[in-house]
Coordinates of C-alpha atoms in Angstrom, one line a residue:
Chain A
M1377 CA 12.1 -0.7 64.4
T1378 CA 12.5 1.2 61.1
D1379 CA 10.4 3.4 58.9
S1380 CA 7.8 2.4 56.6
P1381 CA 9.4 0.8 53.4
Y1382 CA 7.5 3.1 51.5
V1383 CA 9.5 6.1 52.9
D1384 CA 12.1 6.0 50.4
Q1385 CA 9.7 5.6 47.3
P1386 CA 9.7 8.3 44.5
D1387 CA 6.6 10.3 43.9
H1388 CA 5.6 8.3 41.1
A1389 CA 5.1 5.2 43.3
F1390 CA 2.3 7.0 45.3
W1391 CA -1.4 7.5 43.6
R1392 CA -2.1 10.8 45.0
S1393 CA 1.1 12.4 43.7
A1394 CA 1.2 10.4 40.5
V1395 CA -2.0 10.2 39.5
A1396 CA -4.7 12.2 41.5
E1397 CA -2.7 15.2 41.6
T1398 CA -1.0 14.8 38.2
S1399 CA -2.4 16.0 35.0
P1400 CA -3.2 12.8 32.8
L1401 CA -1.5 14.7 29.8
D1402 CA 1.6 15.0 31.6
L1403 CA 2.6 11.4 33.7
Q1404 CA 6.0 11.4 34.7
S1405 CA 8.2 8.1 34.8
I1406 CA 5.2 6.0 33.8
Y1407 CA 7.6 4.4 31.1
K1408 CA 11.2 3.8 31.8
R1409 CA 13.1 1.9 28.6
R1410 CA 14.7 -1.1 29.4
W1411 CA 16.9 -0.7 26.4
P1412 CA 17.4 2.2 23.8
I1413 CA 16.0 1.5 20.3
E1414 CA 18.9 2.1 18.2
A1415 CA 18.5 4.2 14.8
D1416 CA 19.5 1.3 12.7
W1417 CA 17.4 -1.2 14.1
K1418 CA 14.7 -2.6 11.9
I1419 CA 11.5 -2.5 13.5
A1420 CA 8.3 -4.7 12.8
T1421 CA 5.0 -3.9 14.0
A1422 CA 2.1 -5.9 14.5
G1423 CA -0.9 -6.4 16.6
S1424 CA -4.6 -4.8 17.3
C1425 CA -5.9 -1.5 16.0
F1426 CA -4.0 0.3 18.4
A1427 CA -0.8 -0.7 17.0
Q1428 CA -1.2 1.1 14.0
H1429 CA -0.9 4.3 15.8
I1430 CA 2.1 3.3 17.3
A1431 CA 3.5 2.4 13.7
R1432 CA 2.6 5.6 12.3
Y1433 CA 4.4 7.7 14.9
M1434 CA 7.3 5.7 14.6
K1435 CA 7.5 6.3 11.0
A1436 CA 7.0 10.0 11.4
A1437 CA 9.9 9.9 13.7
D1438 CA 12.1 8.3 11.0
Y1439 CA 12.5 5.1 12.8
T1440 CA 13.1 2.2 10.4
V1441 CA 9.7 0.5 10.2
M1442 CA 9.6 -2.1 8.2
D1443 CA 7.3 -2.6 5.1
V1444 CA 8.1 -5.8 3.6
E1445 CA 5.0 -6.1 1.7
P1446 CA 4.6 -2.5 0.4
K1447 CA 1.8 -1.2 -1.6
P1448 CA 1.9 -1.3 -5.5
N1449 CA 3.6 1.8 -6.6
G1450 CA 0.9 3.1 -8.3
L1451 CA -2.0 2.6 -5.8
P1452 CA -2.8 5.8 -4.1
E1453 CA -1.9 6.3 -0.7
A1454 CA -5.5 7.1 0.2
D1455 CA -6.4 3.5 -1.1
A1456 CA -3.6 1.5 0.5
P1457 CA -5.2 0.8 3.7
R1458 CA -8.3 -0.3 2.3
F1459 CA -6.3 -3.2 0.6
G1460 CA -4.2 -3.8 3.9
Y1461 CA -1.2 -2.3 2.8
G1462 CA 0.9 0.4 5.0
I1463 CA -0.9 -0.4 8.3
F1464 CA 1.8 -2.9 9.7
S1465 CA 5.1 -4.2 8.5
A1466 CA 3.5 -6.8 6.1
R1467 CA -0.2 -7.1 4.9
Y1468 CA -1.1 -9.2 7.7
S1469 CA -3.9 -7.0 8.9
N1470 CA -4.8 -6.8 12.7
I1471 CA -3.3 -9.7 14.8
Y1472 CA -5.8 -9.3 17.9
T1473 CA -4.4 -12.5 19.8
A1474 CA -1.3 -14.1 20.9
R1475 CA -2.7 -17.3 19.2
Q1476 CA -2.9 -15.5 15.9
L1477 CA 0.6 -14.3 16.1
L1478 CA 1.8 -17.5 16.9
Q1479 CA -0.1 -19.2 13.9
L1480 CA 1.4 -16.6 11.4
V1481 CA 4.9 -17.1 12.6
R1482 CA 4.5 -21.1 12.3
E1483 CA 2.9 -20.8 8.9
A1484 CA 5.8 -18.2 7.8
L1485 CA 8.4 -20.5 9.1
G1486 CA 6.9 -23.5 7.3
Q1487 CA 6.0 -25.3 10.2
T1488 CA 2.3 -25.7 9.8
H1489 CA 0.2 -25.6 6.6
P1490 CA -3.1 -24.0 6.8
V1491 CA -6.3 -25.2 7.3
N1492 CA -9.7 -23.7 6.7
L1493 CA -7.9 -20.9 4.7
I1494 CA -10.5 -19.9 2.3
W1495 CA -14.0 -18.4 3.0
E1496 CA -16.4 -17.9 0.3
K1497 CA -19.0 -15.4 0.1
D1498 CA -21.5 -14.4 -2.9
G1499 CA -18.8 -16.3 -5.4
R1500 CA -16.0 -14.4 -3.7
Y1501 CA -12.9 -15.8 -1.9
Y1502 CA -11.7 -14.4 1.5
D1503 CA -8.6 -15.2 3.3
S1504 CA -9.8 -16.3 6.6
R1505 CA -6.8 -14.9 8.3
R1506 CA -7.1 -11.5 7.0
P1507 CA -10.4 -11.1 5.5
G1508 CA -10.5 -7.6 5.5
I1509 CA -7.6 -7.0 3.0
E1510 CA -9.6 -7.3 -0.2
P1511 CA -13.0 -5.4 0.2
G1512 CA -14.6 -7.3 -2.4
G1513 CA -12.7 -10.9 -2.0
F1514 CA -10.4 -12.5 -4.5
E1515 CA -11.7 -13.7 -7.9
S1516 CA -10.5 -17.4 -7.4
A1517 CA -9.1 -19.5 -4.5
A1518 CA -6.1 -19.7 -6.8
E1519 CA -5.5 -15.8 -6.8
L1520 CA -6.1 -15.9 -2.9
L1521 CA -3.2 -18.5 -2.8
D1522 CA -0.8 -16.4 -4.6
H1523 CA -1.1 -13.4 -2.3
R1524 CA -1.1 -15.7 0.7
V1525 CA 2.5 -17.4 -0.7
F1526 CA 3.6 -14.0 -1.5
Q1527 CA 2.9 -12.8 1.9
L1528 CA 4.3 -15.7 3.8
R1529 CA 7.4 -15.3 1.9
H1530 CA 7.8 -11.6 3.0
V1531 CA 6.4 -12.3 6.6
R1532 CA 9.5 -15.0 7.0
Q1533 CA 11.7 -12.0 5.5
M1534 CA 10.5 -9.9 8.3
L1535 CA 10.8 -12.5 10.9
E1536 CA 14.6 -12.9 9.8
E1537 CA 15.5 -9.5 9.6
M1538 CA 13.6 -7.5 12.2
D1539 CA 15.7 -6.3 15.3
L1540 CA 12.8 -5.2 17.3
L1541 CA 9.0 -6.4 17.2
I1542 CA 6.4 -4.2 18.5
F1543 CA 3.4 -6.3 19.3
T1544 CA 0.2 -4.7 20.8
L1545 CA -1.9 -7.3 22.2
G1546 CA -5.6 -6.9 21.9
L1547 CA -8.0 -9.7 22.7
T1548 CA -8.4 -12.9 24.4
E1549 CA -11.5 -13.8 22.9
T1550 CA -11.6 -15.6 19.3
W1551 CA -13.2 -17.8 17.2
E1552 CA -11.6 -21.1 16.3
H1553 CA -11.9 -24.0 13.9
T1554 CA -12.5 -26.5 16.3
A1555 CA -11.0 -29.5 14.3
S1556 CA -7.6 -27.9 13.6
G1557 CA -7.6 -25.0 16.3
T1558 CA -7.1 -22.4 13.8
V1559 CA -7.9 -19.1 14.7
F1560 CA -9.4 -16.0 12.9
P1561 CA -9.3 -12.2 13.5
T1562 CA -13.2 -12.3 12.7
A1563 CA -16.0 -14.4 13.7
P1564 CA -17.0 -16.6 10.6
G1565 CA -20.1 -14.9 8.8
T1566 CA -18.9 -11.2 9.9
I1567 CA -17.0 -10.4 6.7
A1568 CA -17.2 -13.8 5.0
G1569 CA -17.7 -17.4 5.6
Q1570 CA -20.6 -19.0 7.3
F1571 CA -20.8 -19.5 10.9
D1572 CA -21.6 -23.1 11.5
P1573 CA -21.4 -24.3 15.4
N1574 CA -20.5 -27.7 14.5
I1575 CA -17.2 -26.3 12.8
Y1576 CA -16.4 -23.5 14.5
S1577 CA -16.3 -22.5 18.5
F1578 CA -15.6 -19.8 20.6
R1579 CA -12.3 -19.5 22.8
N1580 CA -11.5 -17.1 25.5
F1581 CA -7.9 -17.5 26.3
T1582 CA -6.5 -17.9 29.8
F1583 CA -3.6 -16.3 30.9
A1584 CA -1.7 -19.8 30.8
E1585 CA -2.5 -20.1 27.0
V1586 CA -1.6 -16.3 26.2
Y1587 CA 1.7 -16.8 28.1
D1588 CA 2.4 -20.1 26.4
D1589 CA 1.7 -18.5 22.8
L1590 CA 4.0 -15.6 23.1
T1591 CA 6.7 -17.9 24.7
T1592 CA 6.4 -20.1 21.9
V1593 CA 6.6 -17.2 19.3
L1594 CA 9.8 -15.9 21.2
D1595 CA 11.5 -19.1 21.5
L1596 CA 10.6 -20.1 17.8
L1597 CA 12.0 -16.7 16.7
K1598 CA 15.1 -17.2 18.7
A1599 CA 15.9 -20.6 17.4
H1600 CA 15.3 -19.7 13.8
R1601 CA 17.4 -16.3 13.8
D1602 CA 21.3 -15.9 14.2
T1603 CA 20.9 -12.4 15.6
P1604 CA 19.5 -11.0 18.8
L1605 CA 15.6 -9.9 19.0
K1606 CA 14.1 -7.4 21.2
V1607 CA 10.3 -7.2 21.7
L1608 CA 8.3 -4.3 22.9
L1609 CA 5.1 -5.4 24.2
S1610 CA 2.0 -2.9 25.0
V1611 CA -1.9 -3.7 25.6
S1612 CA -4.4 -2.0 23.4
P1613 CA -6.6 0.5 25.5
V1614 CA -9.5 -0.2 23.0
P1615 CA -12.1 -2.0 24.8
L1616 CA -14.0 -5.1 23.2
T1617 CA -16.7 -4.3 20.9
A1618 CA -18.7 -7.3 21.7
T1619 CA -18.4 -10.5 24.0
A1620 CA -19.3 -14.1 23.1
E1621 CA -19.1 -14.9 26.7
D1622 CA -22.5 -14.9 28.9
H1623 CA -20.9 -11.8 30.6
H1624 CA -21.7 -7.9 30.5
V1625 CA -19.2 -6.7 27.9
L1626 CA -17.5 -4.5 30.5
Q1627 CA -16.7 -7.6 32.7
S1628 CA -15.3 -9.5 29.5
S1629 CA -13.4 -6.5 28.4
T1630 CA -11.8 -6.2 31.8
Y1631 CA -10.9 -9.9 32.0
S1632 CA -9.2 -9.8 28.5
K1633 CA -7.1 -6.8 29.2
S1634 CA -6.1 -8.1 32.6
V1635 CA -4.8 -11.1 31.1
L1636 CA -2.8 -9.5 28.4
R1637 CA -1.4 -6.9 30.8
A1638 CA -0.3 -9.6 33.3
V1639 CA 1.0 -11.7 30.4
A1640 CA 3.2 -8.6 29.3
G1641 CA 4.2 -8.2 32.7
Q1642 CA 5.3 -11.7 33.2
L1643 CA 7.4 -11.9 30.1
R1644 CA 9.0 -8.5 30.9
T1645 CA 9.7 -10.0 34.3
E1646 CA 11.0 -13.2 32.9
R1647 CA 12.9 -12.1 29.7
E1648 CA 15.6 -9.1 29.3
D1649 CA 14.7 -8.8 25.8
V1650 CA 11.2 -8.0 26.4
D1651 CA 9.9 -4.6 27.6
Y1652 CA 6.5 -3.4 28.2
F1653 CA 5.1 0.0 27.1
P1654 CA 2.1 1.2 29.3
S1655 CA -0.1 2.7 26.5
F1656 CA -3.1 1.0 28.4
E1657 CA -2.5 2.7 31.7
I1658 CA -1.9 5.9 29.9
V1659 CA -5.2 6.0 28.4
T1660 CA -7.1 4.3 30.9
N1661 CA -6.0 6.5 33.7
P1662 CA -9.1 7.5 35.8
A1663 CA -7.5 11.0 36.2
A1664 CA -8.2 11.3 32.5
R1665 CA -11.8 10.7 33.3
G1666 CA -12.3 9.1 29.9
V1667 CA -11.1 12.2 27.9
F1668 CA -8.9 9.9 25.7
Y1669 CA -11.8 8.1 24.2
A1670 CA -14.1 9.1 21.6
P1671 CA -17.7 9.4 22.0
N1672 CA -18.1 5.7 21.6
L1673 CA -16.1 5.2 24.5
R1674 CA -13.8 2.7 22.7
S1675 CA -11.8 4.5 19.9
V1676 CA -8.9 6.5 21.4
T1677 CA -8.7 10.1 20.5
P1678 CA -5.9 11.9 18.4
A1679 CA -5.1 13.7 21.7
G1680 CA -5.0 10.2 23.5
V1681 CA -2.5 8.6 21.1
A1682 CA -0.5 11.9 21.1
C1683 CA -0.4 11.5 24.8
V1684 CA 0.6 8.0 24.6
M1685 CA 3.1 8.6 22.2
R1686 CA 4.7 11.4 24.0
S1687 CA 5.6 9.1 26.9
F1688 CA 7.0 6.8 24.3
F1689 CA 9.4 9.4 22.7
A1690 CA 10.3 10.8 26.0
E1691 CA 12.3 7.6 26.5
H1692 CA 13.1 6.8 22.8
A1693 CA 13.6 10.4 21.3
G1694 CA 13.3 9.3 17.5
C1695 CA 15.7 9.3 14.8
N1696 CA 14.5 12.7 13.2
A1697 CA 16.5 15.4 15.1
A1698 CA 14.7 18.2 13.0
Q1699 CA 11.4 17.0 13.8
D1700 CA 9.8 16.9 17.6
P1701 CA 8.3 13.3 17.7
T1702 CA 6.3 14.3 20.6
T1703 CA 4.3 16.6 18.2
P1704 CA 1.7 14.5 16.8
K1705 CA 2.5 15.2 13.3
P1706 CA 0.7 12.2 11.3
V1707 CA -2.5 13.1 12.9
T1708 CA -4.7 15.9 11.6
D1709 CA -7.7 17.8 12.9
E1710 CA -9.5 15.3 10.3
D1711 CA -8.7 12.3 12.2
D1712 CA -11.6 11.1 14.3
G1713 CA -10.0 8.3 15.8
D1714 CA -12.1 5.8 13.5
D1715 CA -9.5 5.8 10.8
V1716 CA -7.6 2.9 11.7
V1717 CA -8.5 -0.3 10.1
C1718 CA -10.5 -2.4 12.5
E1719 CA -12.5 -5.5 11.8
E1720 CA -13.5 -5.8 15.2
A1721 CA -15.3 -2.7 14.7
M1722 CA -17.4 -4.6 11.7
L1723 CA -19.2 -6.5 14.6
E1724 CA -21.2 -3.2 15.5
A1725 CA -22.8 -3.7 12.4
F1726 CA -24.2 -6.8 14.1
G1727 CA -24.9 -5.0 17.5
K1728 CA -28.1 -4.6 18.9
Chain B
M83 CA -7.5 13.6 -47.2
S84 CA -8.1 13.4 -43.3
R85 CA -6.0 15.7 -41.0
V86 CA -4.5 14.1 -37.9
C87 CA -2.9 16.3 -35.0
I88 CA -0.3 15.0 -32.9
I89 CA 0.3 16.5 -29.7
G90 CA 3.5 15.7 -27.6
N91 CA 6.4 16.5 -25.6
S92 CA 9.7 15.0 -26.2
H93 CA 7.9 11.8 -27.2
L94 CA 6.8 13.6 -30.3
G95 CA 10.0 13.1 -32.0
A96 CA 9.2 9.4 -32.9
F97 CA 6.1 10.5 -34.8
K98 CA 8.2 13.4 -36.5
L99 CA 10.8 11.2 -37.6
A100 CA 8.2 8.7 -39.1
L101 CA 6.2 11.8 -40.9
D102 CA 9.6 13.2 -42.2
A103 CA 10.5 9.5 -43.5
G104 CA 7.3 9.3 -45.5
D105 CA 7.5 5.6 -45.6
M106 CA 4.0 4.7 -44.4
P107 CA 1.9 2.8 -47.0
G108 CA -1.8 3.1 -46.4
I109 CA -1.1 6.4 -44.1
S110 CA 0.9 8.6 -45.8
D111 CA -1.6 8.8 -48.6
R112 CA -4.5 9.2 -46.4
Y113 CA -3.7 11.5 -44.0
E114 CA -2.2 14.9 -43.4
F115 CA -0.2 15.6 -40.1
D116 CA 0.5 18.5 -38.0
T117 CA 2.5 18.2 -34.9
F118 CA 2.4 20.3 -31.8
G119 CA 5.2 19.8 -29.1
S120 CA 5.7 21.7 -25.7
I121 CA 8.5 20.3 -23.2
R122 CA 7.8 18.0 -20.4
A123 CA 4.4 18.7 -18.9
S124 CA 4.1 22.3 -20.2
I125 CA 1.1 21.4 -22.5
L126 CA -1.0 21.7 -19.4
Q127 CA -0.3 25.5 -19.7
T128 CA -3.5 25.4 -22.1
R129 CA -7.1 25.9 -22.2
I130 CA -9.7 25.1 -24.8
V131 CA -11.5 28.3 -26.3
S132 CA -13.9 28.0 -29.0
Q133 CA -12.6 24.7 -30.4
R134 CA -8.8 25.8 -30.2
L135 CA -6.2 24.8 -27.9
V136 CA -4.6 28.0 -27.0
P137 CA -1.4 28.0 -24.8
T138 CA -1.5 30.1 -21.6
R139 CA 2.1 30.6 -21.3
K140 CA 4.7 32.2 -23.8
D141 CA 7.2 29.3 -24.0
V142 CA 4.4 26.7 -24.9
T143 CA 3.3 29.2 -27.7
E144 CA 6.7 29.3 -29.0
N145 CA 7.2 25.5 -28.6
F146 CA 4.0 25.2 -30.9
E147 CA 5.0 27.5 -33.5
R148 CA 8.3 25.7 -33.6
T149 CA 7.1 22.2 -33.5
S150 CA 4.1 23.0 -36.0
G151 CA 5.8 25.2 -38.6
G152 CA 4.2 28.3 -37.3
Q153 CA 0.9 27.7 -35.7
S154 CA 0.7 29.3 -32.1
E155 CA -2.8 27.4 -31.3
I156 CA -4.5 24.1 -32.3
D157 CA -7.6 24.5 -34.4
L158 CA -9.2 21.2 -33.1
G159 CA -12.2 21.5 -35.3
Q160 CA -10.2 20.8 -38.4
Y161 CA -8.7 17.2 -37.4
S162 CA -10.5 13.9 -37.9
A163 CA -8.0 12.2 -35.4
F164 CA -5.8 13.2 -32.6
V165 CA -2.6 11.5 -31.3
I166 CA -1.8 12.5 -27.8
A167 CA 1.7 11.6 -26.4
I168 CA 2.3 13.2 -23.4
R169 CA 2.7 12.0 -19.8
N170 CA 2.6 8.1 -18.7
S171 CA 1.0 5.2 -20.7
P172 CA -1.6 3.5 -18.9
F173 CA -0.2 0.2 -19.9
W174 CA 3.4 1.1 -17.9
I175 CA 4.1 -1.7 -15.5
R176 CA 5.8 0.4 -12.9
P177 CA 2.8 1.5 -11.0
F178 CA 1.7 -2.3 -10.7
L179 CA 4.9 -3.4 -9.1
A180 CA 6.3 -3.0 -5.5
D181 CA 9.3 -1.1 -6.2
T182 CA 10.6 -3.3 -8.9
Q183 CA 9.3 -6.7 -7.8
I184 CA 6.4 -8.3 -9.6
M185 CA 3.6 -8.9 -7.0
P186 CA 0.1 -10.6 -7.1
I187 CA -2.6 -7.9 -7.3
S188 CA -6.2 -8.0 -7.2
R189 CA -8.7 -6.9 -9.9
A190 CA -9.9 -4.3 -7.6
M191 CA -6.5 -3.0 -6.9
V192 CA -5.5 -2.8 -10.6
A193 CA -9.0 -1.1 -11.0
A194 CA -8.0 1.6 -8.3
I195 CA -4.4 2.2 -9.9
H196 CA -6.0 2.8 -13.2
R197 CA -8.6 5.2 -11.8
N198 CA -5.6 7.0 -10.3
F199 CA -4.1 7.2 -13.9
L200 CA -7.5 8.7 -15.3
D201 CA -7.2 11.4 -12.8
D202 CA -4.1 12.8 -14.3
W203 CA -4.5 16.1 -16.1
S204 CA -3.5 14.5 -19.4
I205 CA -6.5 12.5 -19.6
D206 CA -8.8 15.3 -18.6
L207 CA -7.1 17.1 -21.5
T208 CA -7.9 14.4 -23.8
A209 CA -11.5 14.1 -22.6
R210 CA -12.0 17.5 -23.2
I211 CA -10.6 17.6 -26.7
A212 CA -13.1 14.7 -27.3
E213 CA -15.8 16.6 -26.0
V214 CA -15.2 19.6 -28.3
V215 CA -14.5 17.5 -31.4
P216 CA -17.1 14.6 -31.0
K217 CA -16.6 13.5 -34.6
A218 CA -13.0 12.8 -34.0
R219 CA -11.0 9.8 -33.0
V220 CA -8.5 10.7 -30.0
F221 CA -5.7 8.2 -29.5
F222 CA -4.1 8.9 -26.1
V223 CA -0.5 7.0 -26.3
G224 CA 1.5 8.6 -23.4
R225 CA 4.9 8.1 -23.4
P226 CA 6.2 4.7 -24.9
L227 CA 6.9 1.9 -22.5
N228 CA 10.6 1.9 -21.7
T229 CA 13.0 -0.5 -23.3
Q230 CA 14.2 -3.9 -22.2
K231 CA 17.3 -2.1 -21.4
D232 CA 15.9 0.2 -18.8
K233 CA 16.9 -0.5 -15.3
V234 CA 13.4 -1.5 -14.0
A235 CA 13.0 -3.9 -17.1
R236 CA 16.3 -5.6 -16.4
K237 CA 15.4 -6.3 -12.8
L238 CA 12.0 -7.2 -13.7
L239 CA 12.8 -9.6 -16.7
R240 CA 15.3 -11.3 -14.4
Q241 CA 12.4 -12.4 -12.1
F242 CA 10.8 -14.3 -14.9
D243 CA 14.0 -16.3 -15.5
G244 CA 14.1 -17.4 -11.8
P245 CA 13.2 -20.5 -10.2
D246 CA 9.6 -19.0 -9.5
E247 CA 9.4 -18.4 -13.0
H248 CA 6.0 -19.9 -13.9
S249 CA 4.3 -18.2 -11.0
Q250 CA 5.7 -15.0 -11.5
V251 CA 4.9 -14.9 -15.3
A252 CA 1.5 -16.1 -14.5
I253 CA 1.0 -13.5 -12.0
K254 CA 2.1 -11.1 -14.5
D255 CA -0.2 -12.2 -17.1
T256 CA -2.8 -11.9 -14.6
V257 CA -2.0 -8.2 -14.0
L258 CA -1.9 -7.4 -17.6
Q259 CA -5.5 -8.9 -18.2
Y260 CA -7.0 -7.1 -15.1
L261 CA -5.4 -3.9 -16.6
A262 CA -7.0 -4.6 -19.9
D263 CA -10.1 -5.1 -18.3
A264 CA -9.9 -2.0 -16.3
V265 CA -9.2 0.1 -19.4
A266 CA -11.9 -1.3 -21.0
S267 CA -14.4 -0.8 -18.2
Q268 CA -13.5 2.5 -17.3
P269 CA -13.6 4.4 -20.8
V270 CA -12.5 8.2 -20.7
A271 CA -14.9 9.2 -23.4
P272 CA -16.5 8.1 -26.5
K273 CA -14.1 7.7 -29.2
V274 CA -11.1 8.1 -27.1
D275 CA -8.7 5.0 -27.2
L276 CA -5.8 4.4 -24.6
V277 CA -3.6 2.7 -27.1
R278 CA -1.3 0.0 -26.0
P279 CA 1.5 -0.3 -28.0
P280 CA 1.3 -3.5 -30.4
N281 CA 2.8 -6.7 -29.4
H282 CA 5.3 -6.7 -32.2
L283 CA 7.1 -3.5 -30.7
L284 CA 7.4 -5.3 -27.1
E285 CA 9.7 -7.7 -25.6
P286 CA 8.1 -11.4 -25.3
H287 CA 6.8 -10.5 -21.9
R288 CA 4.9 -7.5 -23.5
L289 CA 6.1 -5.2 -20.9
F290 CA 8.9 -3.1 -22.3
T291 CA 9.5 -1.8 -26.1
L292 CA 12.0 -3.8 -28.0
A293 CA 15.6 -2.1 -27.6
K294 CA 15.9 -1.6 -31.3
Y295 CA 13.2 1.1 -31.3
A296 CA 15.2 3.3 -29.1
R297 CA 18.2 3.4 -31.3
G298 CA 18.8 6.6 -32.7
A299 CA 15.6 8.5 -31.4
Q300 CA 15.9 12.2 -31.6
D301 CA 14.5 15.0 -29.1
A302 CA 11.5 16.8 -30.2
D303 CA 12.2 19.3 -27.4
T304 CA 15.2 20.4 -29.1
G305 CA 13.7 20.8 -32.7
L306 CA 15.1 17.1 -33.3
K307 CA 18.4 18.5 -33.5
Q308 CA 19.8 16.3 -30.5
V309 CA 19.8 12.5 -30.6
F310 CA 19.4 11.1 -27.0
K311 CA 22.3 9.4 -25.4
D312 CA 22.8 5.9 -26.3
D313 CA 21.5 4.6 -23.1
D314 CA 18.2 6.6 -23.1
T315 CA 15.5 3.8 -22.8
M316 CA 12.5 6.2 -23.0
H317 CA 12.7 7.9 -26.5
M318 CA 11.8 6.0 -29.7
N319 CA 13.1 6.4 -33.2
G320 CA 11.1 6.7 -36.5
A321 CA 10.5 3.2 -37.0
Y322 CA 8.6 2.8 -33.5
G323 CA 6.6 6.4 -34.6
R324 CA 5.6 4.8 -37.9
E325 CA 4.7 1.3 -36.4
M326 CA 2.4 3.2 -34.0
L327 CA 1.0 5.6 -36.6
T328 CA 0.2 2.5 -38.7
H329 CA -1.3 0.7 -35.7
M330 CA -3.6 3.7 -35.0
L331 CA -4.9 4.8 -38.1
A332 CA -4.7 2.0 -40.6
P333 CA -7.8 0.4 -39.1
L334 CA -9.8 3.7 -39.4

């Protein structure tokens, strides 16, 4: 007979000591980095709304966060996010699903040509892959294509040059162009386009599909690049605004996050070049009793983001020695948690 | 004779040289000119009091006296036209580039960039002058567009010679059209013109001043005693000043 196999487990392995009796602001050992992020690494960021926070903090800590598609010099900083600039490493806006990421990578590498790219509304033209980047739409289809060609050239540059991709998984639910399988960040008809059930259909990706999509992305990049690439995955703690399933939204949200979390874990287990950062767990920690969520119980408060990033910087100390990266400098009292650009929130305008 | 007041910083030099040369048919015989200069952005240190532009700092007063022949304030009411040559030109391409790269920009973005330009104190000063002298035409020229030998110019113009030449040129032409539309649709005030240098002063892409207009440019900040360095791509000569004055005033 031997003692229980749990006897030698550290404190953080036990719910009572690690969660129930620990301040949610001070979770120890919830994240152990797999590899350091070197100061000279070029870092690309992409993903759902929550990834915008990570990008801002990393910039503030003087990491080399790529911006391959910067705003025009004279566009005021305050106007830049409205046009999709400065949010992620290129002007691709939110990438909620693994399929969206795969689609972008394939298009940027010249492996696919876009189908159902242009949506119209009131005589204006919208890029269906990123309908929110031009608030009033483009003047013409030709102008939209100019912007798209410009973007793809720069995304390709990003994919070739980045040393680390930080990708935050957001959703499993999406709308697709049924004939081609093209997916979109918003349902047709939300910002632009028209919803036609004969053309578009709802998809809710399974574990296998998300896993296959991300694996394909990683394999494509590996085949295309000469240098090693690291990938840091996280899962957005922001719940679904709405579900298209015939389920309670809480059930759908739990499904979506569970699948994404499981895929991230699976990939971390299988691949040395993949790490997982538990932003989802930090924010949804029951010990926090929802305090990290804004009154809408979706948006993460500045305090919640700061708490997440403290755990991150505890393992990745940041490049700026003069500035304590655990101090939430980029976030001011004026931030209310809704300042991130999130097309998904557009759905609220259609909510009951 | 109508009186014209030219207000500027170091870029006043081009106009002063033109006036000194006196070689402006249709201009010299119709207009009398006064010039008022003060270095860099120091003209910000002024206020309008009863139709007079009054410096609020001693160095600006001294600069006005030195560049106008003894006048320490500008009696705005006596002029029928103003030429304002301070700060940036609204037609300078740099704000519409990504660093030095041409990029597609939508009409809405161009409008936002131009709105930001209009928020500058120099435009506010221009609008206030127009407000207190409503009968006068007010020409805001900003500083000249840098010449084609400027570092940004050389990098940008090279892009128009590359393999993407056609689309890059088309994108540039679209930006210029949107900018012209933005200027037209966001007027500063009645009788205020944001003046784009005429095409014959510019290289073929209409973004930069021809290099020949920078030769021999003199610095108004030093009382026209100092000739700018040979590689100065920002300050223009008397020929440029003459062409600009003719462009603005001849049609009046």
